GROMACS .gro file of C-alpha atoms in nm:
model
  271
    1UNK     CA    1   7.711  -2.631   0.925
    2UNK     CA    2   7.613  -2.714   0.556
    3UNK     CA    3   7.525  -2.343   0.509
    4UNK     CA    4   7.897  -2.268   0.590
    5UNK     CA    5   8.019  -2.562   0.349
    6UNK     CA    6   8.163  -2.776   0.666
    7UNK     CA    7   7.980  -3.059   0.511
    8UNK     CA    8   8.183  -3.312   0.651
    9UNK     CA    9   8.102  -3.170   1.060
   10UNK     CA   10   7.767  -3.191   0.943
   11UNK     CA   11   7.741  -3.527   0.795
   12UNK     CA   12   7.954  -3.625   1.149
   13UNK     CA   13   7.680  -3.454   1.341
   14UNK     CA   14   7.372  -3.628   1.138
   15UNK     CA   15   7.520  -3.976   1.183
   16UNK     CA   16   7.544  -3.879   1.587
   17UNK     CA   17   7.168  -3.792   1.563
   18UNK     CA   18   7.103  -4.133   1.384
   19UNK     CA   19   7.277  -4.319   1.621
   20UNK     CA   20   7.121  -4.165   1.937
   21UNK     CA   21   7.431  -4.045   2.071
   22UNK     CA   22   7.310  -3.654   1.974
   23UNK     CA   23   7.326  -3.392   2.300
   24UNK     CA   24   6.975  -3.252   2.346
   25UNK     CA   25   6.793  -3.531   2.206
   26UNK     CA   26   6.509  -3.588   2.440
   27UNK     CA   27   6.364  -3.942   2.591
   28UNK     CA   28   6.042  -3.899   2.378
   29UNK     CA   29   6.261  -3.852   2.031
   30UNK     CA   30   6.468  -4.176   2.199
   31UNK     CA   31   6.133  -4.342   2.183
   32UNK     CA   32   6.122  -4.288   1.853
   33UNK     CA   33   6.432  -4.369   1.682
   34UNK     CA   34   6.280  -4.481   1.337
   35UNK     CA   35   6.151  -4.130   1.322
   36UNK     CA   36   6.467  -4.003   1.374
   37UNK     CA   37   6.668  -4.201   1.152
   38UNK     CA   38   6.473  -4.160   0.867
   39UNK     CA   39   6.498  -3.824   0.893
   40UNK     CA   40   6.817  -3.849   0.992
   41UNK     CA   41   6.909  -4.028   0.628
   42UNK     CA   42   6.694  -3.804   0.450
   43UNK     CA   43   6.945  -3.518   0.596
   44UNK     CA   44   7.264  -3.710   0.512
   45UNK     CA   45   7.142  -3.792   0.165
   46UNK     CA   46   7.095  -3.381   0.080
   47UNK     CA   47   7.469  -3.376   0.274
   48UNK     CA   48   7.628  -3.584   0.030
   49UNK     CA   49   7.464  -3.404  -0.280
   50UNK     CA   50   7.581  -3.073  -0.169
   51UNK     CA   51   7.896  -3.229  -0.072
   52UNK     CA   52   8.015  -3.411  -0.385
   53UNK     CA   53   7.901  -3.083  -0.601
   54UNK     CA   54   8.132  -2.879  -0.422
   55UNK     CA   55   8.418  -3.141  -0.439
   56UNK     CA   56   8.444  -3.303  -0.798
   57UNK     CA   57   8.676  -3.010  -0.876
   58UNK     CA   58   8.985  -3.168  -0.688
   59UNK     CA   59   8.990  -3.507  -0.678
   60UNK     CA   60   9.206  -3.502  -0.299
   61UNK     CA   61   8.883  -3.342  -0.173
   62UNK     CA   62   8.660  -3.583  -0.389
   63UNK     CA   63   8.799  -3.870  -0.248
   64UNK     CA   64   8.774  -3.772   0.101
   65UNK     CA   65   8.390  -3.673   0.047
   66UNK     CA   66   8.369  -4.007  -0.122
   67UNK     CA   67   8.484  -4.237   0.157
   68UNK     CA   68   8.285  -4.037   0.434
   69UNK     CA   69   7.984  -4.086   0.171
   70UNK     CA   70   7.999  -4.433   0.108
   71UNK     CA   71   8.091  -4.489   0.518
   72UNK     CA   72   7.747  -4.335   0.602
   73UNK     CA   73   7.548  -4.546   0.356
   74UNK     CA   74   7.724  -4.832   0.509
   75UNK     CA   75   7.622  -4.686   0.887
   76UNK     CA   76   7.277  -4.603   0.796
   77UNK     CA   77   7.264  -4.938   0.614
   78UNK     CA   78   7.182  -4.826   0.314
   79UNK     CA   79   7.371  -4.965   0.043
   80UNK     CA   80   7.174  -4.903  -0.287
   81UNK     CA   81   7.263  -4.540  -0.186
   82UNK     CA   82   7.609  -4.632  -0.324
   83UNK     CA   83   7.450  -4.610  -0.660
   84UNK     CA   84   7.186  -4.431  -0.636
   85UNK     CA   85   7.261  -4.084  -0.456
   86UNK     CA   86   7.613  -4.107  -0.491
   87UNK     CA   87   7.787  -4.328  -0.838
   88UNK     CA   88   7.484  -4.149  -1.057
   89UNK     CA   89   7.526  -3.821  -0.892
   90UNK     CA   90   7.837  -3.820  -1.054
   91UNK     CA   91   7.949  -3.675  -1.370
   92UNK     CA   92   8.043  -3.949  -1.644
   93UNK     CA   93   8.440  -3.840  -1.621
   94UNK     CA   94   8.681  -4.127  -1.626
   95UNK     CA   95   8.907  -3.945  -1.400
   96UNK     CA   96   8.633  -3.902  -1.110
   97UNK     CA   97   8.477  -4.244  -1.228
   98UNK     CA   98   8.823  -4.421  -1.137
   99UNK     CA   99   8.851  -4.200  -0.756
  100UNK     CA  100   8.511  -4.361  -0.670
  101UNK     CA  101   8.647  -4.753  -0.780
  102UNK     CA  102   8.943  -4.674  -0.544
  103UNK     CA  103   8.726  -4.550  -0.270
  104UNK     CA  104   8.448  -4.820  -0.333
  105UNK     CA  105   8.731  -5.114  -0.333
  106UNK     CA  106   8.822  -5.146   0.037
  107UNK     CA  107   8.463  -5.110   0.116
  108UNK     CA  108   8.446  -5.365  -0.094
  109UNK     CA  109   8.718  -5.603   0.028
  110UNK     CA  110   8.655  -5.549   0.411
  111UNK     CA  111   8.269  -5.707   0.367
  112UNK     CA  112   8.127  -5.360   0.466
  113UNK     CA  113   7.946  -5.389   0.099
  114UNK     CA  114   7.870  -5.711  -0.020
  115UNK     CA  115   7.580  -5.631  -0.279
  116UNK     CA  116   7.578  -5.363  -0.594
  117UNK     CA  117   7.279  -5.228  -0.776
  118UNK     CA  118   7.405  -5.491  -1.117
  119UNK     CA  119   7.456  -5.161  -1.347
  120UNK     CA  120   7.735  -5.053  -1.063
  121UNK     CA  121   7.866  -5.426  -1.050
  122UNK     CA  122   7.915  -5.418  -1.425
  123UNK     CA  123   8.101  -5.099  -1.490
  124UNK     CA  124   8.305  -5.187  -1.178
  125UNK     CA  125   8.434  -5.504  -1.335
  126UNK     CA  126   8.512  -5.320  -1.658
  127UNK     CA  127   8.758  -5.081  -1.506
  128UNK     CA  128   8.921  -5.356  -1.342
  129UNK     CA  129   8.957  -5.562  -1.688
  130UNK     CA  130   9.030  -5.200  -1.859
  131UNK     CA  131   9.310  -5.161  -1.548
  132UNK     CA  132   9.476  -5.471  -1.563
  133UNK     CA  133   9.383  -5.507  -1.216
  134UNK     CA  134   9.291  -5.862  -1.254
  135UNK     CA  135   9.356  -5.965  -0.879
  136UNK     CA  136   9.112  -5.730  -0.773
  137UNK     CA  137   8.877  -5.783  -1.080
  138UNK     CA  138   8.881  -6.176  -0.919
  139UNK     CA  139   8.888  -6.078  -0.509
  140UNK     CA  140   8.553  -5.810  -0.621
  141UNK     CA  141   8.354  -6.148  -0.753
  142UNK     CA  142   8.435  -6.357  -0.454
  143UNK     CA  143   8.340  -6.034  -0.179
  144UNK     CA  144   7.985  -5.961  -0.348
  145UNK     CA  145   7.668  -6.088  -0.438
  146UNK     CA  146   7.711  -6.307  -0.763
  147UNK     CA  147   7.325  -6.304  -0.843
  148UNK     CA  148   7.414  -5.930  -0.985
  149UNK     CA  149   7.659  -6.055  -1.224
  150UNK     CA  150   7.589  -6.069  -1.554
  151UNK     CA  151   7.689  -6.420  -1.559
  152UNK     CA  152   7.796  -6.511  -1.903
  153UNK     CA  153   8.035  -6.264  -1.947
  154UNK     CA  154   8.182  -6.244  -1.602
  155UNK     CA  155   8.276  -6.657  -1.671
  156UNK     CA  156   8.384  -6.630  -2.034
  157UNK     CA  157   8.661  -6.358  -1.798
  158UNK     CA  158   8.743  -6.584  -1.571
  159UNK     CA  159   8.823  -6.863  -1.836
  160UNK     CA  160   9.078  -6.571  -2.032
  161UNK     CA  161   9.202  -6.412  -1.742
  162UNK     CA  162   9.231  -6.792  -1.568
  163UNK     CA  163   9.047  -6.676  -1.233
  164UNK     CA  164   8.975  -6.996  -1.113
  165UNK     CA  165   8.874  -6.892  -0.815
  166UNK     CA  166   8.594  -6.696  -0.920
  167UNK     CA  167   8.491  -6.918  -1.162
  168UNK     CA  168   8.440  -7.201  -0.904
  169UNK     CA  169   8.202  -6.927  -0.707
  170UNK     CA  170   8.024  -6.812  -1.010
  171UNK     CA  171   7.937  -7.217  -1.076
  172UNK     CA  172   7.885  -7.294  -0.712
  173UNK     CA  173   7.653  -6.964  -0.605
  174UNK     CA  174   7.512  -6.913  -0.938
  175UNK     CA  175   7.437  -7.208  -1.111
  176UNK     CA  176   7.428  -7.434  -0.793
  177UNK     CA  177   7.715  -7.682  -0.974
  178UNK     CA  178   8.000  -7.829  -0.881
  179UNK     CA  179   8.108  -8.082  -1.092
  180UNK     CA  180   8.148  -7.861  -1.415
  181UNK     CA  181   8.411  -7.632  -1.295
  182UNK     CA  182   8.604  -7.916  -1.115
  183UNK     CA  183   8.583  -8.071  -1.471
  184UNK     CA  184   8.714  -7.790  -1.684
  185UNK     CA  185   8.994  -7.704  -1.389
  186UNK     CA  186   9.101  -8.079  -1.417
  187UNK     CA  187   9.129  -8.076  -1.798
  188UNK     CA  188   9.339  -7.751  -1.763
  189UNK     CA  189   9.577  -7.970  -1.533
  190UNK     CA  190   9.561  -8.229  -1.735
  191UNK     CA  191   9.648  -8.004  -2.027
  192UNK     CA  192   9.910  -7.866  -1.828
  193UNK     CA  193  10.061  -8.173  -1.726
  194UNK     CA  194  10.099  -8.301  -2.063
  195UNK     CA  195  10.275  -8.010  -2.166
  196UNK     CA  196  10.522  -8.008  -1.876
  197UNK     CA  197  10.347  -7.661  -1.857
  198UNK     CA  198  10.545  -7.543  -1.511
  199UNK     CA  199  10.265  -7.324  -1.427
  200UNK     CA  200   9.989  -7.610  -1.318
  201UNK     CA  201  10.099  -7.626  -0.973
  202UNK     CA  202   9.832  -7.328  -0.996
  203UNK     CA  203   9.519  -7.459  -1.096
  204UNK     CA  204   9.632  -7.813  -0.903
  205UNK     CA  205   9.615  -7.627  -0.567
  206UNK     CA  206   9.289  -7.401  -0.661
  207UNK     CA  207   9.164  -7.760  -0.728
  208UNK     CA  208   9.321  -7.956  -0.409
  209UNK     CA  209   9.131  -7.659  -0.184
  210UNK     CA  210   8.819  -7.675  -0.353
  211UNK     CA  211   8.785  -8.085  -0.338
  212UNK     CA  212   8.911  -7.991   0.021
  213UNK     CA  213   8.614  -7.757   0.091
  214UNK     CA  214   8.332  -7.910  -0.100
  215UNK     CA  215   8.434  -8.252   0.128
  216UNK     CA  216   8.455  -8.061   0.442
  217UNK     CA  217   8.139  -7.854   0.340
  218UNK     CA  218   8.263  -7.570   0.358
  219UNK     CA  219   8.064  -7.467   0.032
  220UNK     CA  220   7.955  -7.099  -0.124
  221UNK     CA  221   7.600  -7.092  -0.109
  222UNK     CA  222   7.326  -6.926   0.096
  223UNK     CA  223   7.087  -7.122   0.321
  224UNK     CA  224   7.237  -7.442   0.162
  225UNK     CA  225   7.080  -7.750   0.391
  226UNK     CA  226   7.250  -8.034   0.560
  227UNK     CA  227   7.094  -8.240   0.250
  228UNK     CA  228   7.258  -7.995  -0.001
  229UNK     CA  229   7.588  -8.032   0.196
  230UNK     CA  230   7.568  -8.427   0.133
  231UNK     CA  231   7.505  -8.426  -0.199
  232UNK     CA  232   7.745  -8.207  -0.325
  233UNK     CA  233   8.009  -8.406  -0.140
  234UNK     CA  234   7.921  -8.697  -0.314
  235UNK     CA  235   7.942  -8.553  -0.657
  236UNK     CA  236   8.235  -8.420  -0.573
  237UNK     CA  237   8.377  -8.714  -0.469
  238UNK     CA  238   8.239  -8.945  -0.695
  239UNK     CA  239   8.387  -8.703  -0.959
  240UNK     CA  240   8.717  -8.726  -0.876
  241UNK     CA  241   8.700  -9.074  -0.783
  242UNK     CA  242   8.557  -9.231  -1.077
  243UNK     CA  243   8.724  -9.504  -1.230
  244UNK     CA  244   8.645  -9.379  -1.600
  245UNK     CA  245   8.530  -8.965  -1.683
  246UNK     CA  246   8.243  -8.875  -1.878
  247UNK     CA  247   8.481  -8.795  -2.152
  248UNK     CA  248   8.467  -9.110  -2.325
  249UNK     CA  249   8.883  -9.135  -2.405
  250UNK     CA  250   9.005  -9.422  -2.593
  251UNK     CA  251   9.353  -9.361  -2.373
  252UNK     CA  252   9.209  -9.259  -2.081
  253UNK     CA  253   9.403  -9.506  -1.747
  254UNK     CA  254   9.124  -9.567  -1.476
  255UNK     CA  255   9.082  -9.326  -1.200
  256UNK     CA  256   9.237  -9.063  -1.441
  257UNK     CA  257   9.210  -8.759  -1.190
  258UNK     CA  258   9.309  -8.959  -0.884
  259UNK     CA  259   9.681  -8.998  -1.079
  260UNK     CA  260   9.663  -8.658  -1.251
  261UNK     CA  261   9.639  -8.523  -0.874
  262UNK     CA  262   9.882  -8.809  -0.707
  263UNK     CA  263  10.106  -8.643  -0.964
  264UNK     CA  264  10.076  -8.324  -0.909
  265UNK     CA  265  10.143  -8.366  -0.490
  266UNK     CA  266  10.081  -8.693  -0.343
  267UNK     CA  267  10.112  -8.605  -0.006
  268UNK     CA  268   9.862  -8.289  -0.021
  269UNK     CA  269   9.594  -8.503  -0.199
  270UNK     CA  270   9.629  -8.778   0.015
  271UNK     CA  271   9.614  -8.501   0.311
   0.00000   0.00000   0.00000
């Protein structure tokens, strides 16, 4: 099949051979499925070589080979082939650069990727900043692995782009803290607030359903323990129901954050 350029039947008939379902395949090769598969995958990655050579030339045909690509990495479970035989097997050209991001994204956004080799993650987030496609730039952070951020820069983003959801992720995941970003959200309210600024009810409710999760434990962290789940309820709590901040304010009423969110919607903070 690949020697008649019908790479996608053959890619279609590798993956039946690496998922046992191939006619002809006897009970001995059954017996040894690891053999097979990594064969198998050794096959599929040649496929896809061949495949994207012959295809960068049109981008309708590069995106098709591009989603049946990235769906066999993901049935082969193999990832890091994302990057590896298939985003640096392409040539640097914006225009074939941008086809894979819109092929990669609902891989993405479904969970059927959740980690990216971190030079991937990087230039992925840069063509969403460089798009304007902020929504997605934020959605990307909270569907992948946050350890391959580059940290720094991902939150000084999320502070000018004001993706507070992210940024709560990036602190709780990352940095294993969850009193800073409820700190800096509740001065933006604050801020807001202040300035009759009508677009707090924003930030309030990012803030209502993250005091909401953190209390309910619902928090974004691997193997957290029972004992993690505790403590970062009372910090939480005890954060938003101190009687004075950490600020040190000459003005500041007691319980300052209790009113600023009583204020904001009574009923959904008492809720």
């Amino acid at each position: 099949l690949k020697s008649e350029l019908l790479y996608s039947d053959a890619m279609d008939l590798a993956l039946t051979f690496y998922e046992g379902k191939g006619k002809g395949v006897s009970s001995l090769v059954f017996r040894n499925m690891e053999v097979v598969q990594k064969y198998c995958g050794e096959v599929l990655v040649n496929i896809m070589s061949e495949y994207l050579d012959e295809t960068q030339q049109n981008l309708d045909d590069l995106r098709k080979a591009l989603k049946q690509c990235i769906a066999a990495c993901v049935t082969i479970e193999q990832p890091s082939y994302v990057y590896d035989e298939i985003y640096t097997h392409l040539a640097q050209i914006p225009a074939i650069q941008r086809t894979f991001y819109e092929v990669l994204e609902p891989f993405i956004f479904n969970n059927k990727i959740s980690s990216l080799n971190p030079v991937l993650m990087k230039d992925l987030l840069a063509y969403f900043q460089r798009s304007s496609k902020l929504q997605s730039f934020e959605k990307c952070i909270l569907h992948l692995d946050p350890m391959n951020l580059d940290i720094h820069n991902t939150l000084i983003l999320c502070d000018e782009y004001e993706l507070y959801e992210a940024l709560l992720y990036i602190y709780n995941a990352c940095l294993l803290d969850y009193t800073t970003p409820l700190y800096k959200l509740l001065g933006i309210l604050e801020d807001q607030v202040l300035h009759q600024d009508t677009s707090r009810s924003r930030v309030g409710y990012v803030i209502l359903m993250y005091i909401s999760n953190c209390l309910v434990g619902n928090i974004p962290r691997a193997n957290i323990t029972e004992e993690d789940v505790i403590r970062t309820q009372n910090v939480v709590f005890n954060c938003v129901f101190c009687k004075h901040s950490e600020r040190n304010l000459a003005q500041e009423p007691a319980y300052p954050f209790v009113k600023l969110m009583l204020q904001l919607d009574t009923r959904e903070f008492l809720n």
